[in-house]
Coordinates of C-alpha atoms in Angstrom, one line a residue:
Chain A
X7 CA 49.9 20.1 35.5
X8 CA 52.2 22.3 37.4
X9 CA 55.7 22.4 36.1
X10 CA 58.3 20.3 37.7
X11 CA 60.8 22.4 39.5
X12 CA 64.3 21.7 41.0
X13 CA 62.8 21.7 44.5
X14 CA 60.1 19.3 43.6
X15 CA 62.6 16.9 42.0
X16 CA 64.8 17.1 45.1
X17 CA 61.7 16.4 47.3
X18 CA 60.7 13.4 45.1
X19 CA 64.1 11.9 44.9
X20 CA 64.4 12.0 48.7
X21 CA 62.3 8.8 48.8
X22 CA 65.2 6.9 47.2
X23 CA 67.8 8.6 49.4
X24 CA 66.1 7.9 52.7
X25 CA 66.0 4.2 52.6
X26 CA 65.1 2.8 56.0
X27 CA 65.4 -0.8 54.9
X28 CA 66.1 -2.9 51.8
X29 CA 62.5 -3.4 50.8
X30 CA 62.3 -0.6 48.2
X31 CA 65.7 -1.3 46.8
X32 CA 64.9 -4.9 46.4
X33 CA 61.7 -4.4 44.5
X34 CA 63.0 -1.7 42.3
X35 CA 65.7 -4.0 41.1
X36 CA 63.8 -7.3 40.7
X37 CA 61.5 -6.9 37.7
X38 CA 62.8 -8.8 34.7
X39 CA 60.1 -7.5 32.3
X40 CA 58.6 -10.9 31.7
X41 CA 55.1 -9.2 31.3
X42 CA 53.3 -12.2 32.7
X43 CA 51.7 -9.9 35.5
X44 CA 49.5 -8.4 32.6
X45 CA 47.2 -11.4 33.0
X46 CA 46.5 -10.6 36.6
X47 CA 45.7 -6.9 36.2
X48 CA 42.2 -5.8 35.7
X49 CA 43.2 -2.6 34.0
X50 CA 45.3 -4.5 31.4
X51 CA 42.6 -7.2 31.0
X52 CA 39.9 -4.8 30.2
X53 CA 41.7 -2.1 28.3
X54 CA 44.6 -4.1 26.6
X55 CA 46.8 -1.1 26.9
X56 CA 50.4 -2.0 27.4
X57 CA 51.1 1.1 29.5
X58 CA 48.9 -0.5 32.1
X59 CA 50.8 -3.8 32.6
X60 CA 51.8 -3.8 36.3
X61 CA 55.5 -4.3 35.3
X62 CA 55.3 -1.0 33.4
X63 CA 54.0 0.8 36.5
X64 CA 57.0 -0.7 38.4
X65 CA 59.3 0.4 35.6
X66 CA 58.2 4.0 35.6
X67 CA 59.3 4.3 39.3
X68 CA 62.4 2.1 38.9
X69 CA 63.5 4.1 35.8
X70 CA 63.8 7.2 37.9
X71 CA 65.6 5.2 40.5
X72 CA 68.1 3.9 37.9
X73 CA 68.8 7.3 36.5
X74 CA 69.9 8.7 39.7
X75 CA 71.2 5.7 41.7
X76 CA 72.8 3.2 39.4
X77 CA 76.0 3.2 37.5
X78 CA 74.4 2.1 34.2
X79 CA 71.6 4.7 34.6
X80 CA 74.1 7.5 35.2
X81 CA 76.4 6.5 32.3
X82 CA 74.1 5.0 29.6
X83 CA 70.6 5.9 30.6
X84 CA 69.1 4.6 27.3
X85 CA 70.7 1.3 27.7
X86 CA 68.6 0.5 30.8
X87 CA 65.7 2.9 30.3
X88 CA 66.7 5.3 33.0
X89 CA 64.6 8.5 33.1
X90 CA 64.8 12.0 34.5
X91 CA 62.2 13.0 36.9
X92 CA 60.8 15.6 34.5
X93 CA 57.5 16.8 33.4
X94 CA 56.8 13.9 31.1
X95 CA 57.9 11.3 33.7
X96 CA 55.8 12.9 36.4
X97 CA 52.8 13.1 34.0
X98 CA 53.1 9.5 33.2
X99 CA 53.6 8.5 36.9
X100 CA 50.4 10.4 37.9
X101 CA 48.4 8.7 35.1
X102 CA 49.6 5.1 35.8
X103 CA 50.1 5.1 39.6
X104 CA 47.0 7.1 40.5
X105 CA 44.9 6.6 37.5
X106 CA 45.5 3.1 36.4
X107 CA 46.1 1.1 39.6
X108 CA 43.7 0.2 42.4
X109 CA 46.6 -1.2 44.5
X110 CA 44.8 -4.4 44.8
X111 CA 48.0 -6.4 44.9
X112 CA 46.7 -9.1 42.7
X113 CA 49.7 -8.9 40.4
X114 CA 52.0 -9.3 43.3
X115 CA 50.8 -12.7 44.3
X116 CA 51.2 -13.9 40.7
X117 CA 54.5 -12.2 39.9
X118 CA 57.0 -14.7 38.6
X119 CA 59.8 -13.1 40.6
X120 CA 57.9 -11.9 43.7
X121 CA 58.1 -8.1 43.1
X122 CA 55.8 -6.3 45.5
X123 CA 54.3 -4.1 42.7
X124 CA 51.8 -2.6 44.9
X125 CA 54.4 -1.4 47.3
X126 CA 56.4 0.2 44.5
X127 CA 53.2 1.9 43.3
X128 CA 52.7 3.2 46.8
X129 CA 56.2 4.5 46.9
X130 CA 55.7 6.1 43.5
X131 CA 52.6 7.8 44.9
X132 CA 54.7 8.9 47.8
X133 CA 57.2 10.5 45.4
X134 CA 54.3 12.3 43.7
X135 CA 52.9 13.3 47.0
X136 CA 56.1 14.7 48.2
X137 CA 56.3 16.7 44.9
X138 CA 52.8 17.9 45.2
X139 CA 51.2 15.9 42.5
X140 CA 48.4 14.0 44.2
X141 CA 45.2 14.4 42.2
X142 CA 43.2 17.2 43.6
X143 CA 40.1 15.1 44.4
X144 CA 42.1 12.6 46.4
X145 CA 44.0 15.3 48.3
X146 CA 40.7 17.0 49.1
X147 CA 39.4 13.8 50.7
X148 CA 42.7 13.6 52.8
X149 CA 42.4 17.3 53.7
X150 CA 38.9 16.9 54.8
X151 CA 39.9 14.1 57.2
X152 CA 42.8 16.2 58.5
X153 CA 40.7 19.3 58.9
X154 CA 37.5 17.9 60.2
X155 CA 38.2 14.5 61.6
X156 CA 36.2 12.7 58.8
X157 CA 36.9 12.4 55.1
X158 CA 33.4 13.7 54.2
X159 CA 33.6 16.7 56.5
X160 CA 30.3 15.7 58.1
X161 CA 29.4 18.2 60.9
X162 CA 29.0 16.7 64.4
X163 CA 25.3 18.0 64.5
X164 CA 24.5 16.1 61.3
X165 CA 26.3 13.0 62.5
X166 CA 24.5 13.0 65.9
X167 CA 21.2 13.5 64.1
X168 CA 21.8 10.4 62.0
X169 CA 22.8 8.4 65.0
X170 CA 19.7 9.5 66.8
X171 CA 17.6 8.5 63.9
X172 CA 19.2 5.0 63.6
X173 CA 18.8 4.6 67.3
X174 CA 15.0 5.2 67.0
X175 CA 15.0 2.7 64.0
X176 CA 16.8 0.1 66.2
X177 CA 14.5 0.6 69.0
X178 CA 11.4 0.1 66.8
X179 CA 12.9 -3.0 65.1
X180 CA 13.8 -4.5 68.5
X181 CA 10.8 -3.3 70.2
X182 CA 13.1 -2.2 73.1
X183 CA 13.2 1.6 74.0
X184 CA 16.4 0.8 75.9
X185 CA 18.3 -0.2 72.8
X186 CA 20.8 2.4 72.1
X187 CA 23.7 3.5 69.9
X188 CA 26.0 4.8 72.5
X189 CA 28.1 7.9 71.7
X190 CA 31.0 9.4 73.7
X191 CA 30.7 6.9 76.5
X192 CA 34.1 6.2 78.0
X193 CA 35.3 2.9 79.6
X194 CA 33.5 0.6 77.2
X195 CA 35.0 -2.6 75.9
X196 CA 34.8 -1.6 72.3
X197 CA 35.4 1.7 70.6
X198 CA 33.6 1.3 67.2
X199 CA 34.5 3.2 64.1
X200 CA 32.5 3.9 60.9
X201 CA 33.2 4.7 57.4
X202 CA 31.8 8.2 56.9
X203 CA 29.8 6.8 53.9
X204 CA 27.6 5.2 56.5
X205 CA 26.2 8.3 58.2
X206 CA 26.1 10.1 54.9
X207 CA 24.7 7.4 52.5
X208 CA 24.1 4.1 54.2
X209 CA 22.9 4.7 57.8
X210 CA 21.2 1.3 58.0
X211 CA 24.5 -0.4 58.3
X212 CA 25.1 1.5 61.5
X213 CA 21.8 0.2 63.0
X214 CA 22.6 -3.3 61.6
X215 CA 26.0 -3.4 63.6
X216 CA 24.2 -1.8 66.6
X217 CA 21.7 -4.7 66.4
X218 CA 24.6 -7.2 66.5
X219 CA 26.2 -5.5 69.5
X220 CA 22.8 -5.5 71.1
X221 CA 22.4 -9.3 70.6
X222 CA 25.8 -9.9 71.7
X223 CA 25.4 -7.8 74.9
X224 CA 28.5 -5.9 74.0
X225 CA 29.7 -2.9 75.9
X226 CA 30.5 -0.3 73.1
X227 CA 30.5 3.2 72.0
X228 CA 31.1 5.5 69.1
X229 CA 33.0 8.8 69.5
X230 CA 32.0 12.0 67.8
X231 CA 35.6 13.3 67.9
X232 CA 37.1 10.4 65.8
X233 CA 34.9 7.8 64.2
X234 CA 36.3 7.7 60.8
X235 CA 37.9 4.3 59.9
X236 CA 39.3 5.5 56.6
X237 CA 42.8 6.8 56.0
X238 CA 43.0 8.0 52.4
X239 CA 46.6 9.2 53.0
X240 CA 47.4 5.5 52.6
X241 CA 46.3 6.0 49.0
X242 CA 47.8 9.5 48.5
X243 CA 51.1 8.2 49.6
X244 CA 51.6 10.9 52.3
X245 CA 53.0 9.0 55.3
X246 CA 52.9 12.1 57.5
X247 CA 49.1 12.6 56.8
X248 CA 48.8 8.9 57.3
X249 CA 50.4 9.1 60.7
X250 CA 48.3 12.1 61.8
X251 CA 45.1 10.3 60.9
X252 CA 46.2 7.0 62.3
X253 CA 47.5 8.5 65.5
X254 CA 44.2 10.3 66.1
X255 CA 42.0 7.3 66.3
X256 CA 44.4 5.7 68.9
X257 CA 44.5 8.8 70.9
X258 CA 40.7 8.8 71.0
X259 CA 40.9 5.2 72.1
X260 CA 43.1 6.2 75.1
X261 CA 40.8 9.1 75.9
X262 CA 37.8 6.9 75.9
X263 CA 39.6 4.2 77.9
X264 CA 38.3 1.5 75.6
X265 CA 39.3 -2.1 75.7
X266 CA 39.9 -2.5 72.0
X267 CA 39.4 -0.8 68.8
X268 CA 36.9 -2.3 66.3
X269 CA 37.1 -1.2 62.7
X270 CA 34.0 -1.0 60.6
X271 CA 33.8 -3.0 57.4
X272 CA 36.3 -1.1 55.3
X273 CA 39.2 -2.9 53.4
X274 CA 41.7 -0.1 53.3
X275 CA 40.5 1.2 56.6
X276 CA 41.3 -2.1 58.2
X277 CA 44.7 -2.3 56.5
X278 CA 45.6 1.3 57.3
X279 CA 44.7 1.1 60.9
X280 CA 45.6 -2.4 61.8
X281 CA 48.9 -2.8 59.7
X282 CA 50.1 0.6 58.3
X283 CA 49.4 3.2 61.0
X284 CA 51.7 1.6 63.7
X285 CA 54.4 1.8 61.1
X286 CA 53.7 5.3 60.2
X287 CA 53.9 6.5 63.7
X288 CA 56.5 3.9 64.7
X289 CA 54.9 2.5 67.8
X290 CA 52.7 -0.5 68.6
X291 CA 49.0 0.2 68.8
X292 CA 46.4 -1.4 71.2
X293 CA 44.2 -4.2 70.3
X294 CA 42.8 -3.5 66.8
X295 CA 40.4 -5.9 65.1
X296 CA 37.9 -5.9 62.2
X297 CA 34.2 -6.0 62.9
X298 CA 34.2 -9.1 60.7
X299 CA 36.6 -10.8 63.1
X300 CA 34.4 -9.6 66.0
X301 CA 31.2 -11.0 64.5
X302 CA 32.9 -14.3 63.7
X303 CA 34.0 -14.5 67.3
X304 CA 30.4 -13.8 68.6
X305 CA 29.1 -16.6 66.4
X306 CA 31.8 -19.0 67.5
X307 CA 31.4 -18.2 71.2
X308 CA 27.5 -18.4 70.9
X309 CA 27.0 -14.8 71.8
X310 CA 24.7 -14.4 68.8
X311 CA 22.5 -17.1 67.2
X312 CA 21.6 -16.7 63.6
X313 CA 18.6 -18.3 61.8
X314 CA 19.8 -19.3 58.4
X315 CA 16.3 -19.7 57.1
X316 CA 15.7 -16.0 57.1
X317 CA 18.0 -15.5 54.1
X318 CA 16.8 -17.7 51.3
X319 CA 18.4 -16.0 48.3
X320 CA 21.8 -17.1 46.9
X321 CA 24.5 -14.9 48.5
X322 CA 27.9 -14.4 47.0
X323 CA 30.9 -12.6 48.6
X324 CA 33.2 -10.0 47.2
X325 CA 36.6 -9.9 49.0
X326 CA 38.0 -6.6 49.6
X327 CA 41.7 -6.7 48.5
X328 CA 43.0 -4.9 51.5
X329 CA 41.2 -7.1 54.0
X330 CA 42.2 -10.3 52.2
X331 CA 45.5 -10.0 50.4
X332 CA 46.6 -7.1 52.4
X333 CA 45.2 -8.0 55.7
X334 CA 44.9 -11.8 56.1
X335 CA 41.2 -12.0 56.7
X336 CA 39.3 -14.3 54.5
X337 CA 38.0 -17.1 56.6
X338 CA 36.0 -15.1 59.0
X339 CA 33.5 -13.6 56.4
X340 CA 33.0 -17.2 54.9
X341 CA 32.4 -18.6 58.4
X342 CA 29.8 -15.9 59.0
X343 CA 28.1 -16.4 55.7
X344 CA 27.9 -20.1 56.1
X345 CA 26.3 -19.6 59.5
X346 CA 23.9 -16.9 58.4
X347 CA 22.6 -17.7 55.0
X348 CA 21.1 -20.8 53.3
X349 CA 22.9 -20.6 50.1
X350 CA 26.4 -19.2 49.9
X351 CA 28.1 -19.3 46.5
X352 CA 31.7 -18.3 45.9
X353 CA 32.7 -16.2 43.0
X354 CA 35.5 -17.5 40.7
X355 CA 38.3 -16.6 41.5
X356 CA 37.9 -15.6 45.1
X357 CA 39.9 -15.1 48.3
X358 CA 43.6 -14.5 47.7
X359 CA 42.9 -14.5 44.0
X360 CA 39.8 -12.3 43.9
X361 CA 39.6 -9.4 41.5
X362 CA 39.2 -5.9 42.9
X363 CA 35.8 -4.3 42.5
X364 CA 37.6 -1.4 40.8
X365 CA 36.9 1.1 43.6
X366 CA 40.1 0.5 45.5
X367 CA 43.4 2.6 45.5
X368 CA 41.4 5.8 46.0
X369 CA 39.7 5.4 42.7
X370 CA 36.2 6.1 44.1
X371 CA 37.6 9.5 45.4
X372 CA 39.2 10.4 42.1
X373 CA 36.6 11.6 39.7
X374 CA 39.2 12.2 37.0
X375 CA 39.3 8.5 36.4
X376 CA 35.6 7.5 36.6
X377 CA 35.6 6.2 33.1
X378 CA 38.4 3.8 33.7
X379 CA 36.9 2.8 37.1
X380 CA 33.7 1.7 35.4
X381 CA 35.6 0.0 32.5
X382 CA 37.6 -2.2 34.8
X383 CA 34.4 -3.1 36.8
X384 CA 33.5 -5.4 33.8
X385 CA 35.4 -8.2 35.3
X386 CA 33.6 -8.0 38.7
X387 CA 30.2 -7.7 37.0
X388 CA 30.9 -10.8 35.1
X389 CA 32.0 -12.6 38.2
X390 CA 28.8 -11.6 40.0
X391 CA 26.6 -12.6 37.0
X392 CA 28.2 -16.1 36.8
X393 CA 27.2 -16.9 40.5
X394 CA 23.5 -16.2 39.9
X395 CA 23.4 -14.7 43.3
X396 CA 20.8 -12.2 44.3
X397 CA 22.8 -10.7 47.2
X398 CA 26.5 -9.6 47.1
X399 CA 27.9 -9.3 50.6
X400 CA 31.1 -7.5 51.1
X401 CA 32.9 -6.3 54.2
X402 CA 33.9 -2.9 52.7
X403 CA 31.9 0.2 52.3
X404 CA 34.0 1.5 49.4
X405 CA 33.3 -1.8 47.7
X406 CA 29.6 -1.4 48.5
X407 CA 29.7 2.0 46.7
X408 CA 31.5 0.6 43.7
X409 CA 29.4 -2.6 43.6
X410 CA 26.2 -0.5 43.9
X411 CA 27.3 1.5 40.7
X412 CA 28.2 -1.7 38.9
X413 CA 24.8 -3.1 39.8
X414 CA 23.1 -0.3 38.0
X415 CA 25.5 0.1 35.1
X416 CA 25.7 -3.6 34.3
X417 CA 22.0 -4.2 35.1
X418 CA 22.9 -7.1 37.6
X419 CA 19.7 -6.7 39.7
X420 CA 21.3 -7.8 42.9
X421 CA 21.3 -6.4 46.4
X422 CA 24.6 -5.2 47.9
X423 CA 25.0 -5.8 51.6
X424 CA 27.7 -5.5 54.3
X425 CA 28.4 -8.5 56.4
X426 CA 26.8 -6.8 59.4
X427 CA 23.7 -6.3 57.5
X428 CA 23.6 -10.0 56.7
X429 CA 24.2 -11.0 60.3
X430 CA 21.6 -8.5 61.5
X431 CA 19.1 -9.9 59.1
X432 CA 19.6 -13.4 60.3
X433 CA 19.2 -12.6 63.9
X434 CA 16.0 -13.3 65.9
X435 CA 16.3 -11.3 69.1
X436 CA 14.1 -11.1 72.1
X437 CA 14.1 -7.6 73.6
X438 CA 16.4 -7.5 76.6
X439 CA 13.6 -6.2 78.8
X440 CA 11.7 -9.6 78.2
X441 CA 14.7 -11.8 78.7
Chain B
X12 CA 89.5 -32.7 24.8
X13 CA 91.4 -29.5 25.6
X14 CA 94.1 -30.1 28.3
X15 CA 93.1 -28.1 31.2
X16 CA 95.8 -26.7 33.4
X17 CA 95.2 -24.9 36.6
X18 CA 98.7 -23.8 37.1
X19 CA 99.5 -22.6 33.7
X20 CA 96.3 -20.9 32.7
X21 CA 95.7 -19.6 29.3
X22 CA 95.4 -15.7 28.7
X23 CA 91.5 -16.1 28.1
X24 CA 91.2 -18.0 31.3
X25 CA 92.9 -15.2 33.1
X26 CA 90.5 -12.7 31.5
X27 CA 87.5 -15.0 32.6
X28 CA 89.0 -15.2 36.1
X29 CA 89.3 -11.4 36.3
X30 CA 85.8 -11.0 35.0
X31 CA 84.4 -13.5 37.5
X32 CA 86.1 -11.6 40.4
X33 CA 84.6 -8.3 39.2
X34 CA 81.2 -10.0 38.8
X35 CA 81.3 -11.4 42.2
X36 CA 82.6 -8.1 43.7
X37 CA 79.6 -6.4 41.9
X38 CA 77.0 -8.9 43.1
X39 CA 78.6 -8.8 46.5
X40 CA 78.1 -5.0 46.6
X41 CA 74.4 -5.5 45.8
X42 CA 74.1 -8.1 48.5
X43 CA 76.0 -6.3 51.3
X44 CA 74.0 -3.2 50.6
X45 CA 70.8 -5.2 51.1
X46 CA 72.1 -6.9 54.2
X47 CA 73.2 -3.5 55.7
X48 CA 69.9 -1.9 55.1
X49 CA 68.2 -4.9 56.5
X50 CA 64.5 -5.7 56.7
X51 CA 61.7 -3.4 57.9
X52 CA 60.9 -3.1 61.6
X53 CA 57.2 -3.8 61.7
X54 CA 55.4 -2.0 64.6
X55 CA 52.1 -3.7 63.9
X56 CA 51.0 -6.7 66.0
X57 CA 52.1 -9.8 64.3
X58 CA 49.3 -12.2 63.3
X59 CA 51.3 -15.0 61.5
X60 CA 54.8 -16.3 61.1
X61 CA 57.2 -14.5 58.9
X62 CA 59.4 -17.5 58.9
X63 CA 56.6 -19.8 57.6
X64 CA 55.8 -17.0 55.1
X65 CA 59.4 -16.9 53.7
X66 CA 59.3 -20.7 53.5
X67 CA 56.0 -20.7 51.7
X68 CA 57.3 -17.9 49.4
X69 CA 60.1 -20.2 48.0
X70 CA 57.9 -23.3 48.0
X71 CA 54.0 -23.1 47.6
X72 CA 54.2 -19.5 46.6
X73 CA 56.1 -20.6 43.5
X74 CA 53.9 -23.5 42.7
X75 CA 52.9 -23.2 39.1
X76 CA 49.4 -24.5 39.9
X77 CA 48.7 -21.4 41.9
X78 CA 50.4 -18.8 39.9
X79 CA 48.6 -17.2 36.9
X80 CA 51.9 -16.2 35.5
X81 CA 52.7 -19.9 35.2
X82 CA 49.5 -21.8 34.5
X83 CA 48.1 -19.2 32.1
X84 CA 51.4 -19.2 30.2
X85 CA 52.5 -22.8 30.4
X86 CA 54.9 -22.8 27.4
X87 CA 56.5 -19.7 28.6
X88 CA 56.8 -20.9 32.1
X89 CA 58.3 -24.4 31.0
X90 CA 60.7 -22.4 28.7
X91 CA 61.7 -20.2 31.6
X92 CA 62.4 -23.3 33.8
X93 CA 64.5 -25.1 31.2
X94 CA 66.3 -21.9 30.5
X95 CA 67.3 -21.2 34.1
X96 CA 68.2 -24.9 34.7
X97 CA 70.5 -24.7 31.7
X98 CA 72.0 -21.5 32.9
X99 CA 72.7 -22.9 36.4
X100 CA 74.2 -26.1 34.8
X101 CA 76.4 -24.0 32.6
X102 CA 77.6 -21.8 35.3
X103 CA 78.8 -25.0 37.2
X104 CA 80.4 -26.0 33.8
X105 CA 82.2 -22.7 33.6
X106 CA 83.8 -23.3 37.0
X107 CA 84.7 -26.9 36.1
X108 CA 86.4 -25.7 32.9
X109 CA 88.2 -23.0 34.8
X110 CA 89.5 -25.3 37.4
X111 CA 90.5 -27.9 34.8
X112 CA 88.0 -30.6 35.5
X113 CA 86.9 -32.6 32.5
X114 CA 83.4 -33.7 32.7
X115 CA 84.2 -36.8 30.5
X116 CA 82.7 -37.8 27.2
X117 CA 79.2 -39.1 28.1
X118 CA 78.6 -36.4 30.6
X119 CA 79.7 -33.9 28.1
X120 CA 77.1 -35.1 25.6
X121 CA 74.3 -34.8 28.2
X122 CA 75.6 -31.4 29.4
X123 CA 75.7 -30.1 25.9
X124 CA 72.1 -31.1 25.3
X125 CA 71.2 -29.3 28.4
X126 CA 73.1 -26.2 27.3
X127 CA 71.6 -26.3 23.8
X128 CA 68.1 -26.8 25.2
X129 CA 68.6 -23.6 27.2
X130 CA 69.8 -21.8 24.2
X131 CA 66.8 -22.8 22.2
X132 CA 64.3 -21.7 24.9
X133 CA 66.4 -18.5 25.3
X134 CA 66.2 -17.9 21.6
X135 CA 62.4 -18.5 21.8
X136 CA 62.1 -16.0 24.7
X137 CA 64.2 -13.5 22.5
X138 CA 61.8 -14.0 19.6
X139 CA 58.8 -13.6 21.8
X140 CA 60.3 -10.4 23.3
X141 CA 60.6 -9.0 19.7
X142 CA 57.2 -10.1 18.4
X143 CA 54.8 -9.9 21.4
X144 CA 53.6 -6.2 21.6
X145 CA 53.4 -6.4 25.4
X146 CA 57.0 -7.6 25.8
X147 CA 58.2 -5.2 23.1
X148 CA 56.6 -2.4 25.0
X149 CA 58.3 -3.4 28.3
X150 CA 61.7 -4.1 26.9
X151 CA 64.7 -1.9 26.8
X152 CA 68.2 -2.5 25.4
X153 CA 69.3 -4.1 28.7
X154 CA 66.7 -6.8 28.3
X155 CA 68.0 -7.9 24.9
X156 CA 71.7 -7.5 25.6
X157 CA 71.2 -9.6 28.8
X158 CA 69.3 -12.4 27.0
X159 CA 71.7 -12.4 24.1
X160 CA 74.7 -12.7 26.3
X161 CA 73.2 -15.7 28.1
X162 CA 72.1 -17.3 24.9
X163 CA 75.6 -17.0 23.4
X164 CA 77.1 -18.2 26.8
X165 CA 74.9 -21.4 26.5
X166 CA 75.6 -22.1 22.9
X167 CA 79.3 -21.8 23.3
X168 CA 79.2 -24.0 26.5
X169 CA 77.4 -26.6 24.4
X170 CA 79.9 -26.2 21.5
X171 CA 82.9 -26.4 23.9
X172 CA 81.7 -29.7 25.2
X173 CA 81.5 -31.1 21.7
X174 CA 84.2 -29.0 19.9
X175 CA 87.1 -28.1 22.4
X176 CA 88.4 -25.6 19.9
X177 CA 85.5 -23.3 21.0
X178 CA 86.8 -23.2 24.5
X179 CA 88.6 -19.8 24.2
X180 CA 85.6 -18.2 22.7
X181 CA 83.4 -19.6 25.4
X182 CA 85.6 -18.1 28.1
X183 CA 85.6 -14.7 26.3
X184 CA 81.8 -14.8 26.0
X185 CA 81.6 -15.8 29.6
X186 CA 83.8 -12.8 30.5
X187 CA 81.6 -10.4 28.8
X188 CA 78.5 -11.9 30.6
X189 CA 80.2 -11.8 34.0
X190 CA 81.3 -8.1 33.5
X191 CA 77.7 -7.2 32.5
X192 CA 75.8 -9.1 35.1
X193 CA 76.0 -6.7 38.0
X194 CA 75.1 -3.7 35.8
X195 CA 71.9 -4.8 34.1
X196 CA 68.8 -6.9 34.8
X197 CA 70.9 -10.0 35.3
X198 CA 71.6 -8.8 38.8
X199 CA 68.1 -10.3 39.6
X200 CA 70.3 -13.2 40.4
X201 CA 70.6 -11.6 43.8
X202 CA 67.4 -9.5 44.0
X203 CA 65.1 -12.5 43.1
X204 CA 66.0 -14.1 46.5
X205 CA 65.7 -10.8 48.4
X206 CA 62.3 -10.1 46.8
X207 CA 60.9 -13.5 47.7
X208 CA 62.2 -13.1 51.3
X209 CA 60.6 -9.6 51.6
X210 CA 57.3 -10.9 50.1
X211 CA 57.2 -14.0 52.3
X212 CA 58.0 -11.9 55.4
X213 CA 55.4 -9.4 54.5
X214 CA 52.6 -11.9 53.9
X215 CA 53.7 -14.1 56.8
X216 CA 53.6 -11.4 59.3
X217 CA 50.0 -10.7 58.3
X218 CA 49.0 -14.3 58.3
X219 CA 48.3 -14.2 54.5
X220 CA 51.0 -16.8 53.7
X221 CA 51.0 -19.7 54.0
X222 CA 47.3 -19.8 53.1
X223 CA 45.0 -21.5 55.5
X224 CA 42.3 -23.8 54.3
X225 CA 38.7 -22.5 55.0

């Protein structure tokens, strides 16, 4: 690790100096070290390492705050465990805040006081980001998005090839040569985004959503300039980068004169674009909805008609933390599954209490912590196993990635699907030309 | 019973009064700073009600049936509740003593039971903090000092109700507690409420709280 310098310390401490509101101050001063949050953290539950107790993650940030901004911390640092922002502290911060937290927010809900632990972790990451200590792999993902417009640096040509291929698949499936995946078509009702994992690894989820749009008769388009729903700056803690990425998608929306922005199934992508980006750039954004909300609306309005009998297997649902606890969407995916599959079985616990799959917080992008990421997945594997489900649905492509790996490593023998794939599988569609 | 006199106060009562003023000033400093900084302007389109979220934060959001920190740790949770009830009662008692109000014999007996119960649960929490590896790891000197000060405060309050001669010592112990309060973790007396307001507002804005039935 690069040595901590005076300039880096100054940059890091600016986070405490530039308080825009009382939120950070409140949460840095609230923890009473009761330790009861340990039972809610998948890192502590699987590793039994005291360092990984959420309260300790708060404390590593709060201890720096106390050292520089409280009377007791200045006069008697050992009394209140106030720490200098030095090499040892920074090393511990990187390890705990980046390497031992998925920012799932489960501990927040169960904190006896109400400390927003996840927020403190994010602010801790911001300190590290301002000091230049974001893990290289995570920073590379952010840089790829900043430099190329998508976090996997997919060239336009490759992207368009994939879209063309999926369009052919869609036409074959629907037996309608007019079925299309529109690209760069302005003036549509919906500007749809994708997780770059889709064109790169899971292209069938693109044609699945295109099939849903087709069935609903939606007017929509993708954009080659900006289709990436993710914003990994949310995980790196760099709000300037977050603003740049967030702003781009909305500029594209204006350029395309779209009616609304529909975010692909991506937990943090939804949170970053729907809730965080307007605050990064300090302005209200146009209508932004999750594709899960949109599909639920199609079903409610009768725009699409599913046939439950087409999915006979038991289906369970994994709730992405940022969509549910961080975004307030957990009814819609349940409504969809209850309409589209015969047997829907909840995991225990689920919804607001659901456990993270282990891939959140940028963990999938940080190869440095792969062993931990798979260790904490034990809990999710056990949850899935107990449902006896054969299909695990989840409205998040990052979760799909992590669950796919869990599926192999823990020999679960299940299929992992997005909600769009479940909906698409349940649709019986007459080609439009025959209607 | 000790003869309380609001006009001719004892020296230890003056000390306690001074400590109380310093404590209140310290806590007021924390509170004013929070109020001046205000709450975050949220530019995202609101999906729920921040007011309902804050209400839930102080009600259903603290329901022990829905909090793992409570239902997975029931003895600790119950101890914590008894401890805090005893602390609040004893704070009221402190003001009663200082203003010369005598609670009366039967009330004194009940109040002393409350104070001693708080002290016992506090002692239990102290032992747990010393023995539980998780808590030992998380703890710093401030955690122990804060807890010890409160336990002594509770014991002496209980004793004063039964043995009036303990009153000066109670006032001096209270003074120490009051002086320490704004400096260490005991200032969560202010920040607890701020934390729950922030959390309720955050979740309420996003329509996470209050939870809706599926």
